[in-house]
XYZ file of C-alpha atoms in Angstrom:
191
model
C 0.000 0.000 0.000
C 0.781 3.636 -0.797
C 2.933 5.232 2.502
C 0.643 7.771 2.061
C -2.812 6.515 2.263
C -0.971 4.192 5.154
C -0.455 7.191 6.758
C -4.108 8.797 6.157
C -6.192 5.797 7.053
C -4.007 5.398 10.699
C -4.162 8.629 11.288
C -7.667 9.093 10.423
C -8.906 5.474 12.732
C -6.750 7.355 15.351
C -8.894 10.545 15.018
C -11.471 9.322 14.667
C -11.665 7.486 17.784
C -10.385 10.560 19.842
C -12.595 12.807 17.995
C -15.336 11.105 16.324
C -16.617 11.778 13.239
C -17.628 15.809 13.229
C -14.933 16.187 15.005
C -12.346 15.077 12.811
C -11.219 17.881 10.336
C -9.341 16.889 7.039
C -7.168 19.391 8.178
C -6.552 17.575 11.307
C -6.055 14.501 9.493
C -3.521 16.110 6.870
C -1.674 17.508 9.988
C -1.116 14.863 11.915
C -0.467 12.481 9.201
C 2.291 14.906 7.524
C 0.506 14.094 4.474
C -0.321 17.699 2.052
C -4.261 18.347 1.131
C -3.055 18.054 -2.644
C -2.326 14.370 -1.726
C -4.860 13.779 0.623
C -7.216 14.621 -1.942
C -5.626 12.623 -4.717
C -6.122 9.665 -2.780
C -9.539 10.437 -1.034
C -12.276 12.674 -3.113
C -14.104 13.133 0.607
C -13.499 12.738 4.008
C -16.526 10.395 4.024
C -14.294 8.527 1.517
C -11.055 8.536 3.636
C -13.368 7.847 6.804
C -15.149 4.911 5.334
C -11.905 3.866 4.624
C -10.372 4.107 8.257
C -13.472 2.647 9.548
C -13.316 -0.483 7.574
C -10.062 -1.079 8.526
C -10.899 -0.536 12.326
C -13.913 -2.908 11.965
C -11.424 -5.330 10.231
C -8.874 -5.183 13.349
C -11.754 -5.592 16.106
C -13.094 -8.583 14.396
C -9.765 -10.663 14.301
C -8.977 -9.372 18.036
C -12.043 -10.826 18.813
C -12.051 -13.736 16.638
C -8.398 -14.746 18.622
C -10.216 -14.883 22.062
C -13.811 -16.501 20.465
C -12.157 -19.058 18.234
C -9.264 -20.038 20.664
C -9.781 -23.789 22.306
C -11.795 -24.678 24.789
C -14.895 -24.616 26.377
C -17.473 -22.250 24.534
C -18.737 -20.329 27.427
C -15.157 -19.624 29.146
C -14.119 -18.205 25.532
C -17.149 -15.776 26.157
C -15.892 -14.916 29.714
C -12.563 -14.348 28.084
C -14.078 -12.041 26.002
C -15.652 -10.493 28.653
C -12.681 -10.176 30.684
C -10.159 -8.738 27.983
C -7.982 -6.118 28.730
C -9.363 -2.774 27.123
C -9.018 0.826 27.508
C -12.023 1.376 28.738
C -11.811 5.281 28.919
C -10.879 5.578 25.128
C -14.326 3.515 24.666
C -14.908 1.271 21.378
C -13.516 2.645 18.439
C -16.409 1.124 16.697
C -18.657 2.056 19.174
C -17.825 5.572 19.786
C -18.658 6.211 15.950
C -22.684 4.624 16.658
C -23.351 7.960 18.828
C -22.243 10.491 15.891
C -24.955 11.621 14.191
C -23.128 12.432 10.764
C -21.752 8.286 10.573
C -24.969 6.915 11.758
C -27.120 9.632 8.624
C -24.779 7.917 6.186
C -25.043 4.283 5.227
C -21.564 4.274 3.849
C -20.437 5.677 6.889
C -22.436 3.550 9.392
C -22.119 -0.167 7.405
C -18.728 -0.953 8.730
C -20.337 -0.374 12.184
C -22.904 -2.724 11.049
C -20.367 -5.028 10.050
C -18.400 -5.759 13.013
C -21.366 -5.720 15.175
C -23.494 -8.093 13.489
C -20.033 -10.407 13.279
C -19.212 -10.148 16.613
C -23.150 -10.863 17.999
C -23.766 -13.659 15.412
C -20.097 -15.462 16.858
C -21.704 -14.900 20.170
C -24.653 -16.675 19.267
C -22.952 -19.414 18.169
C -20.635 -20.204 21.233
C -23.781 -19.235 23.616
C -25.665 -22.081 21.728
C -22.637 -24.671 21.935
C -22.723 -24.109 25.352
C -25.951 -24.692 25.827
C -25.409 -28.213 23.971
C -22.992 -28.558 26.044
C -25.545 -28.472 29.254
C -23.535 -25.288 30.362
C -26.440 -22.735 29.373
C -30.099 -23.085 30.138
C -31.499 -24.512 26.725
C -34.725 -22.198 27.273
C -32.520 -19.041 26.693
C -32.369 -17.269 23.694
C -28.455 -17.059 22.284
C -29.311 -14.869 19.718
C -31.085 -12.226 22.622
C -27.986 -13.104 25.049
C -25.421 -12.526 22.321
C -27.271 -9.237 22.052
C -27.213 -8.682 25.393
C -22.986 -9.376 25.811
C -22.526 -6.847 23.364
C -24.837 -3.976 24.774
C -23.151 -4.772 28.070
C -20.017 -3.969 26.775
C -20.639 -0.801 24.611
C -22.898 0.166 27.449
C -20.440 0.060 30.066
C -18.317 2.511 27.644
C -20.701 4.873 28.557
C -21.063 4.394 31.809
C -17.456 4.530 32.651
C -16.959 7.792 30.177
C -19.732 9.533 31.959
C -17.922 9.047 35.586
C -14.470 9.315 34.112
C -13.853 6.038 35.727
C -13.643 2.327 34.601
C -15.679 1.335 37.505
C -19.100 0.965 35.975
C -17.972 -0.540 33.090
C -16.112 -3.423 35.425
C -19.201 -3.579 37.175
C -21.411 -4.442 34.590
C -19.265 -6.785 33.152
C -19.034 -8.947 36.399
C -22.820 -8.401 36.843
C -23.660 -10.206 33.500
C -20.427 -12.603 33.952
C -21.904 -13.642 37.501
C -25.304 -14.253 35.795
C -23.625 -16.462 33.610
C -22.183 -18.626 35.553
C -24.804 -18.522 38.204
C -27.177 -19.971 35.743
C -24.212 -22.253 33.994
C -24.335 -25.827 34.864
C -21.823 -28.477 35.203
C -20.613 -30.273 32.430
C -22.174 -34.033 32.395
């Protein structure tokens, strides 16, 4: 790939996150990439364009982190708690995440379908481990995995939120050992 669009898309998934959306100027971008507008431009017709761009790529790079804890060995539920239990900045929030709450990515379908994306992949890998382990007599049968996949992930970006708003990874912690002790609570023993 091109150094410079290397250096545009980084520096833009960097921005981004920081800044979100409306808050990331191309002249921020061409700044702190070192990159000129004449190049920028030659590369990129828009900053939707360039955006998109970084976007996919960060979509791309949550999936395979997560992929490396949900498709790792073992039993399907503990790869969930892993999951649960990764280390994160939880301050910075999701990069993904953060971009759901800007009004200019979530207008635009371009914008918004990387989002989309690595959502819908990470609840629909959920899914699938929740229902192994219910095969697996770990999970009550009656419970929706689809729902509780759902439910994992709004845990998660929700506890962003909550830990943002008190400038404090407490809450998110919190809620993710609330939903990890109603998980095992309700998990039973392997036959």
């Amino acid at each position: 790939m091109n150094k410079s669009i290397e250096k545009l898309i980084t520096t833009t998934q960097a921005l981004l996150w920081e800044r979100g959306y409306v808050g990331t100027s191309p002249r921020a971008i061409q700044d702190r990439a070192g990159v000129g507008q004449g190049s920028m431009y030659h590369h990129f017709r828009t900053k939707a364009e360039l955006a998109q761009a970084a976007e996919e790529r960060s979509a791309a790079e949550l999936i395979e982190e997560v992929r490396a804890l949900l498709d790792a060995p073992g039993d399907p539920l503990d790869r969930v708690l892993t999951y649960l239990r990764r280390e994160r900045d939880v301050l910075k929030g999701c990069r993904i995440g953060r971009l759901a709450a800007d009004p200019e990515v979530v207008a635009d379908p371009a914008l918004r379908k990387p989002l989309e994306h690595a959502f819908g992949w990470i609840t629909e890998r959920l899914a699938a481990l929740l229902r192994e382990a219910q095969d697996c007599g770990r999970l009550p049968q009656e419970w929706d995995a689809q729902s509780l996949a759902a439910t994992v992930l709004a845990v998660i970006q929700g506890g962003y939120v909550l830990a943002r708003a008190a400038n404090s990874p407490a809450p998110f912690e919190q809620a993710i050992e609330g939903l990890i002790a109603l998980l095992t609570n309700n998990a039973t023993a392997e036959d």
